[in-house]
Amino acid sequence: MKPHFHKVPTSTRTSFSIRHDKDSGFGTVWHYHPELELHYLIKGKGVRFIGDNISNFSDGELILMGENLPHTWRVEEGVSNTSVEVIIIHFLPNCLGSDLLQLPEAYQIPKLYEKARRGLLIKGEAKEKIVQLMYSAVNAQNLDRLIALLSILKILAEAADYETIASAHAFYKSNDTETARLNKIYSYTLSNFRNDITLQDVAAIANLGITSFCRYFKLMTKKTYNDFLVEIRISQACRLLIEDKLATEVICFECGFNNVSNFYRHFKKVTDMTPLEYKRKYLYKTAPVMV
């Protein structure tokens, strides 16, 4: 979808922004900005969209997003924004000075910025160190503030335990009318994916005819509406499989699929695994070690 340009609030007295929100305004429009964004989710769950990736988010995620990478987070239905807590750092690539990036000792930082264009999910020891620095940076002043950011960049640049999120870096600028229309489609889909959604239903939401809507949505998102809807449903199915409270057949219908074989086919196509393989992979990773 075409993202909306977002102007990150800045102060003339600081070189970058950091905030600790305990009632974060999740549910923002699909947007982008020239600042890189380091996003630590202390508490919350729902669905996140980064570039062309749709995934669930939950407590403890640490993500670095590069310049102009479109993104948004949507809180799970029934969960209020007061249940979300985040620390977010926004910084321009040259916020510590353009000369810094030219120094031979800092050669890893431009490489980090390039990798971040696709979004990075930070894990392991690097994540733990960065989280501590983010907490301390919230109230840091003067040089301590700059030292904290530089320390974070050092750890990020040297980190080996991370996942790339988006498969490509591409975005399109949009006007306010397009942004409003796409967000109506987006919100309607997230609220109704458990039900049957026809092209006629969603085209009406967009105030377009069916043919025009299909052409419009494919132009904006590079995918069909049906593919988009399936990705939302599979994302919810992944969450329910991980929670391990419902049988797979029940999850199938809970996520809006009308038959089990159809669910299995789409799940395999999106995740490259069967539901059972997906569950086993997650449970293997998270099972406690017995000693």
GROMACS .gro file of C-alpha atoms in nm:
model
  291
    1MET     CA    1   0.000   0.000   0.000
    2LYS     CA    2   0.107   0.356  -0.051
    3PRO     CA    3   0.232   0.482   0.285
    4HIS     CA    4   0.178   0.825   0.433
    5PHE     CA    5   0.475   1.051   0.508
    6HIS     CA    6   0.508   1.105   0.881
    7LYS     CA    7   0.691   1.399   1.034
    8VAL     CA    8   0.865   1.271   1.347
    9PRO     CA    9   0.842   1.535   1.624
   10THR     CA   10   1.188   1.675   1.693
   11SER     CA   11   1.346   1.931   1.920
   12THR     CA   12   1.610   2.185   1.818
   13ARG     CA   13   1.787   2.106   2.146
   14THR     CA   14   1.846   1.736   2.069
   15SER     CA   15   2.000   1.546   1.778
   16PHE     CA   16   1.759   1.250   1.797
   17SER     CA   17   1.435   1.162   1.973
   18ILE     CA   18   1.361   0.892   2.227
   19ARG     CA   19   1.037   0.829   2.408
   20HIS     CA   20   0.895   0.576   2.654
   21ASP     CA   21   0.521   0.540   2.593
   22LYS     CA   22   0.307   0.350   2.842
   23ASP     CA   23  -0.018   0.405   2.651
   24SER     CA   24   0.125   0.408   2.300
   25GLY     CA   25  -0.100   0.529   2.022
   26PHE     CA   26  -0.089   0.210   1.819
   27GLY     CA   27  -0.328   0.196   1.528
   28THR     CA   28  -0.150   0.471   1.336
   29VAL     CA   29  -0.170   0.494   0.960
   30TRP     CA   30   0.066   0.308   0.729
   31HIS     CA   31   0.355   0.551   0.716
   32TYR     CA   32   0.724   0.614   0.655
   33HIS     CA   33   0.984   0.872   0.761
   34PRO     CA   34   1.348   0.953   0.679
   35GLU     CA   35   1.459   0.867   1.032
   36LEU     CA   36   1.570   0.517   1.127
   37GLU     CA   37   1.353   0.373   1.404
   38LEU     CA   38   1.463   0.144   1.687
   39HIS     CA   39   1.146  -0.001   1.836
   40TYR     CA   40   1.140  -0.202   2.160
   41LEU     CA   41   0.802  -0.347   2.251
   42ILE     CA   42   0.790  -0.389   2.627
   43LYS     CA   43   0.428  -0.500   2.634
   44GLY     CA   44   0.160  -0.561   2.373
   45LYS     CA   45   0.041  -0.792   2.099
   46GLY     CA   46  -0.122  -0.766   1.759
   47VAL     CA   47  -0.023  -0.753   1.393
   48ARG     CA   48   0.262  -0.550   1.245
   49PHE     CA   49   0.319  -0.450   0.885
   50ILE     CA   50   0.678  -0.370   0.781
   51GLY     CA   51   0.752  -0.329   0.413
   52ASP     CA   52   0.587  -0.625   0.242
   53ASN     CA   53   0.584  -0.838   0.559
   54ILE     CA   54   0.279  -0.911   0.774
   55SER     CA   55   0.353  -1.075   1.111
   56ASN     CA   56   0.229  -1.098   1.466
   57PHE     CA   57   0.405  -0.895   1.733
   58SER     CA   58   0.428  -0.969   2.104
   59ASP     CA   59   0.615  -0.869   2.418
   60GLY     CA   60   0.990  -0.828   2.392
   61GLU     CA   61   1.041  -0.757   2.022
   62LEU     CA   62   1.332  -0.531   1.927
   63ILE     CA   63   1.323  -0.405   1.567
   64LEU     CA   64   1.543  -0.166   1.372
   65MET     CA   65   1.381  -0.009   1.065
   66GLY     CA   66   1.576   0.184   0.806
   67GLU     CA   67   1.506   0.511   0.629
   68ASN     CA   68   1.167   0.539   0.458
   69LEU     CA   69   1.065   0.179   0.534
   70PRO     CA   70   0.682   0.176   0.555
   71HIS     CA   71   0.537   0.029   0.872
   72THR     CA   72   0.252   0.025   1.120
   73TRP     CA   73   0.145  -0.172   1.425
   74ARG     CA   74  -0.217  -0.267   1.500
   75VAL     CA   75  -0.320  -0.385   1.846
   76GLU     CA   76  -0.506  -0.715   1.856
   77GLU     CA   77  -0.883  -0.678   1.858
   78GLY     CA   78  -1.010  -0.643   2.213
   79VAL     CA   79  -0.676  -0.514   2.345
   80SER     CA   80  -0.664  -0.144   2.434
   81ASN     CA   81  -0.373   0.087   2.366
   82THR     CA   82  -0.324   0.113   2.743
   83SER     CA   83  -0.203  -0.248   2.726
   84VAL     CA   84   0.090  -0.144   2.505
   85GLU     CA   85   0.426  -0.010   2.625
   86VAL     CA   86   0.720   0.080   2.403
   87ILE     CA   87   1.052   0.262   2.389
   88ILE     CA   88   1.119   0.416   2.048
   89ILE     CA   89   1.430   0.594   1.920
   90HIS     CA   90   1.414   0.796   1.597
   91PHE     CA   91   1.738   0.922   1.445
   92LEU     CA   92   1.856   1.048   1.109
   93PRO     CA   93   2.153   0.864   0.955
   94ASN     CA   94   2.379   1.165   1.005
   95CYS     CA   95   2.245   1.273   1.344
   96LEU     CA   96   2.591   1.227   1.500
   97GLY     CA   97   2.752   1.421   1.217
   98SER     CA   98   2.818   1.334   0.853
   99ASP     CA   99   3.191   1.313   0.918
  100LEU     CA  100   3.140   1.022   1.159
  101LEU     CA  101   3.016   0.799   0.878
  102GLN     CA  102   3.331   0.873   0.678
  103LEU     CA  103   3.571   0.765   0.950
  104PRO     CA  104   3.748   0.434   0.883
  105GLU     CA  105   3.668   0.313   1.236
  106ALA     CA  106   3.294   0.362   1.167
  107TYR     CA  107   3.275   0.158   0.846
  108GLN     CA  108   3.021  -0.082   1.001
  109ILE     CA  109   2.757   0.186   1.057
  110PRO     CA  110   2.675   0.258   0.689
  111LYS     CA  111   2.656  -0.120   0.637
  112LEU     CA  112   2.411  -0.142   0.927
  113TYR     CA  113   2.195   0.136   0.778
  114GLU     CA  114   2.185  -0.050   0.447
  115LYS     CA  115   2.072  -0.376   0.612
  116ALA     CA  116   1.810  -0.187   0.811
  117ARG     CA  117   1.635  -0.082   0.490
  118ARG     CA  118   1.461  -0.420   0.501
  119GLY     CA  119   1.397  -0.413   0.877
  120LEU     CA  120   1.591  -0.618   1.134
  121LEU     CA  121   1.448  -0.825   1.419
  122ILE     CA  122   1.727  -0.822   1.679
  123LYS     CA  123   1.775  -1.127   1.901
  124GLY     CA  124   2.003  -1.285   2.156
  125GLU     CA  125   2.269  -1.113   2.365
  126ALA     CA  126   2.273  -0.804   2.143
  127LYS     CA  127   1.906  -0.748   2.214
  128GLU     CA  128   1.953  -0.773   2.591
  129LYS     CA  129   2.238  -0.520   2.588
  130ILE     CA  130   2.050  -0.276   2.365
  131VAL     CA  131   1.735  -0.290   2.577
  132GLN     CA  132   1.934  -0.190   2.887
  133LEU     CA  133   2.090   0.100   2.697
  134MET     CA  134   1.749   0.214   2.570
  135TYR     CA  135   1.611   0.229   2.923
  136SER     CA  136   1.908   0.434   3.041
  137ALA     CA  137   1.896   0.660   2.733
  138VAL     CA  138   1.538   0.770   2.807
  139ASN     CA  139   1.655   0.998   3.088
  140ALA     CA  140   2.014   1.057   2.975
  141GLN     CA  141   2.133   1.412   2.919
  142ASN     CA  142   2.399   1.585   2.711
  143LEU     CA  143   2.700   1.369   2.619
  144ASP     CA  144   2.558   1.067   2.802
  145ARG     CA  145   2.269   1.072   2.555
  146LEU     CA  146   2.504   1.065   2.255
  147ILE     CA  147   2.722   0.796   2.411
  148ALA     CA  148   2.414   0.578   2.464
  149LEU     CA  149   2.311   0.605   2.098
  150LEU     CA  150   2.664   0.538   1.974
  151SER     CA  151   2.688   0.236   2.204
  152ILE     CA  152   2.360   0.106   2.066
  153LEU     CA  153   2.481   0.151   1.709
  154LYS     CA  154   2.803  -0.035   1.790
  155ILE     CA  155   2.612  -0.335   1.924
  156LEU     CA  156   2.368  -0.332   1.631
  157ALA     CA  157   2.651  -0.309   1.377
  158GLU     CA  158   2.833  -0.605   1.531
  159ALA     CA  159   2.524  -0.819   1.599
  160ALA     CA  160   2.505  -1.155   1.420
  161ASP     CA  161   2.178  -1.281   1.569
  162TYR     CA  162   1.901  -1.110   1.375
  163GLU     CA  163   1.635  -1.176   1.111
  164THR     CA  164   1.562  -0.966   0.805
  165ILE     CA  165   1.194  -0.875   0.798
  166ALA     CA  166   1.092  -0.739   0.456
  167SER     CA  167   1.183  -0.909   0.130
  168ALA     CA  168   1.229  -0.582  -0.056
  169HIS     CA  169   1.270  -0.211   0.010
  170ALA     CA  170   1.014  -0.016  -0.192
  171PHE     CA  171   0.762   0.252  -0.112
  172TYR     CA  172   0.544   0.504  -0.288
  173LYS     CA  173   0.451   0.848  -0.168
  174SER     CA  174   0.078   0.909  -0.141
  175ASN     CA  175  -0.165   1.189  -0.087
  176ASP     CA  176  -0.404   1.215   0.206
  177THR     CA  177  -0.702   1.085   0.008
  178GLU     CA  178  -0.522   0.764  -0.092
  179THR     CA  179  -0.395   0.716   0.261
  180ALA     CA  180  -0.744   0.750   0.407
  181ARG     CA  181  -0.890   0.505   0.154
  182LEU     CA  182  -0.623   0.241   0.208
  183ASN     CA  183  -0.653   0.266   0.583
  184LYS     CA  184  -1.030   0.214   0.560
  185ILE     CA  185  -0.964  -0.105   0.362
  186TYR     CA  186  -0.693  -0.205   0.606
  187SER     CA  187  -0.905  -0.146   0.918
  188TYR     CA  188  -1.210  -0.319   0.770
  189THR     CA  189  -1.004  -0.628   0.686
  190LEU     CA  190  -0.845  -0.655   1.031
  191SER     CA  191  -1.187  -0.622   1.197
  192ASN     CA  192  -1.368  -0.870   0.970
  193PHE     CA  193  -1.114  -1.131   0.854
  194ARG     CA  194  -1.293  -1.403   1.055
  195ASN     CA  195  -1.604  -1.353   0.841
  196ASP     CA  196  -1.667  -1.400   0.470
  197ILE     CA  197  -1.545  -1.084   0.294
  198THR     CA  198  -1.650  -1.046  -0.068
  199LEU     CA  199  -1.488  -0.818  -0.320
  200GLN     CA  200  -1.818  -0.635  -0.336
  201ASP     CA  201  -1.802  -0.568   0.039
  202VAL     CA  202  -1.450  -0.427   0.041
  203ALA     CA  203  -1.493  -0.239  -0.288
  204ALA     CA  204  -1.789  -0.059  -0.131
  205ILE     CA  205  -1.570   0.038   0.165
  206ALA     CA  206  -1.326   0.192  -0.085
  207ASN     CA  207  -1.612   0.357  -0.277
  208LEU     CA  208  -1.506   0.180  -0.597
  209GLY     CA  209  -1.653  -0.073  -0.836
  210ILE     CA  210  -1.520  -0.427  -0.808
  211THR     CA  211  -1.303  -0.410  -1.123
  212SER     CA  212  -1.166  -0.069  -1.031
  213PHE     CA  213  -1.098  -0.182  -0.675
  214CYS     CA  214  -0.903  -0.491  -0.787
  215ARG     CA  215  -0.691  -0.282  -1.022
  216TYR     CA  216  -0.639  -0.012  -0.756
  217PHE     CA  217  -0.541  -0.253  -0.478
  218LYS     CA  218  -0.297  -0.444  -0.698
  219LEU     CA  219  -0.137  -0.116  -0.809
  220MET     CA  220  -0.096   0.006  -0.452
  221THR     CA  221   0.017  -0.316  -0.283
  222LYS     CA  222   0.164  -0.530  -0.561
  223LYS     CA  223  -0.065  -0.814  -0.450
  224THR     CA  224  -0.431  -0.907  -0.491
  225TYR     CA  225  -0.679  -0.835  -0.216
  226ASN     CA  226  -0.735  -1.207  -0.173
  227ASP     CA  227  -0.362  -1.262  -0.113
  228PHE     CA  228  -0.365  -0.979   0.143
  229LEU     CA  229  -0.666  -1.130   0.322
  230VAL     CA  230  -0.506  -1.475   0.331
  231GLU     CA  231  -0.187  -1.330   0.484
  232ILE     CA  232  -0.391  -1.166   0.761
  233ARG     CA  233  -0.574  -1.491   0.834
  234ILE     CA  234  -0.255  -1.700   0.834
  235SER     CA  235  -0.089  -1.446   1.066
  236GLN     CA  236  -0.373  -1.496   1.315
  237ALA     CA  237  -0.353  -1.874   1.273
  238CYS     CA  238   0.018  -1.866   1.358
  239ARG     CA  239  -0.060  -1.684   1.683
  240LEU     CA  240  -0.326  -1.938   1.781
  241LEU     CA  241  -0.102  -2.233   1.695
  242ILE     CA  242   0.172  -2.091   1.917
  243GLU     CA  243  -0.073  -2.040   2.205
  244ASP     CA  244  -0.156  -2.413   2.168
  245LYS     CA  245  -0.504  -2.383   2.319
  246LEU     CA  246  -0.718  -2.484   2.020
  247ALA     CA  247  -0.715  -2.778   1.780
  248THR     CA  248  -0.587  -2.697   1.432
  249GLU     CA  249  -0.930  -2.768   1.280
  250VAL     CA  250  -1.087  -2.515   1.519
  251ILE     CA  251  -0.819  -2.257   1.436
  252CYS     CA  252  -0.901  -2.302   1.068
  253PHE     CA  253  -1.257  -2.174   1.112
  254GLU     CA  254  -1.161  -1.922   1.381
  255CYS     CA  255  -0.938  -1.749   1.127
  256GLY     CA  256  -1.199  -1.725   0.852
  257PHE     CA  257  -1.124  -2.029   0.638
  258ASN     CA  258  -1.430  -2.229   0.536
  259ASN     CA  259  -1.268  -2.572   0.505
  260VAL     CA  260  -0.965  -2.746   0.649
  261SER     CA  261  -0.801  -2.851   0.322
  262ASN     CA  262  -0.815  -2.490   0.199
  263PHE     CA  263  -0.657  -2.374   0.525
  264TYR     CA  264  -0.374  -2.627   0.501
  265ARG     CA  265  -0.303  -2.531   0.139
  266HIS     CA  266  -0.282  -2.159   0.216
  267PHE     CA  267  -0.080  -2.212   0.535
  268LYS     CA  268   0.180  -2.417   0.347
  269LYS     CA  269   0.199  -2.157   0.071
  270VAL     CA  270   0.251  -1.864   0.311
  271THR     CA  271   0.479  -2.023   0.573
  272ASP     CA  272   0.635  -2.308   0.372
  273MET     CA  273   0.534  -2.538   0.660
  274THR     CA  274   0.229  -2.734   0.765
  275PRO     CA  275   0.049  -2.613   1.081
  276LEU     CA  276   0.193  -2.908   1.273
  277GLU     CA  277   0.547  -2.834   1.152
  278TYR     CA  278   0.504  -2.469   1.247
  279LYS     CA  279   0.384  -2.558   1.597
  280ARG     CA  280   0.663  -2.810   1.652
  281LYS     CA  281   0.926  -2.562   1.537
  282TYR     CA  282   0.802  -2.300   1.783
  283LEU     CA  283   0.756  -2.540   2.075
  284TYR     CA  284   1.105  -2.682   2.015
  285LYS     CA  285   1.252  -2.333   2.032
  286THR     CA  286   1.068  -2.233   2.347
  287ALA     CA  287   1.053  -2.557   2.544
  288PRO     CA  288   1.245  -2.538   2.875
  289VAL     CA  289   1.566  -2.738   2.899
  290MET     CA  290   1.539  -3.026   3.146
  291VAL     CA  291   1.846  -3.085   3.363
   0.00000   0.00000   0.00000
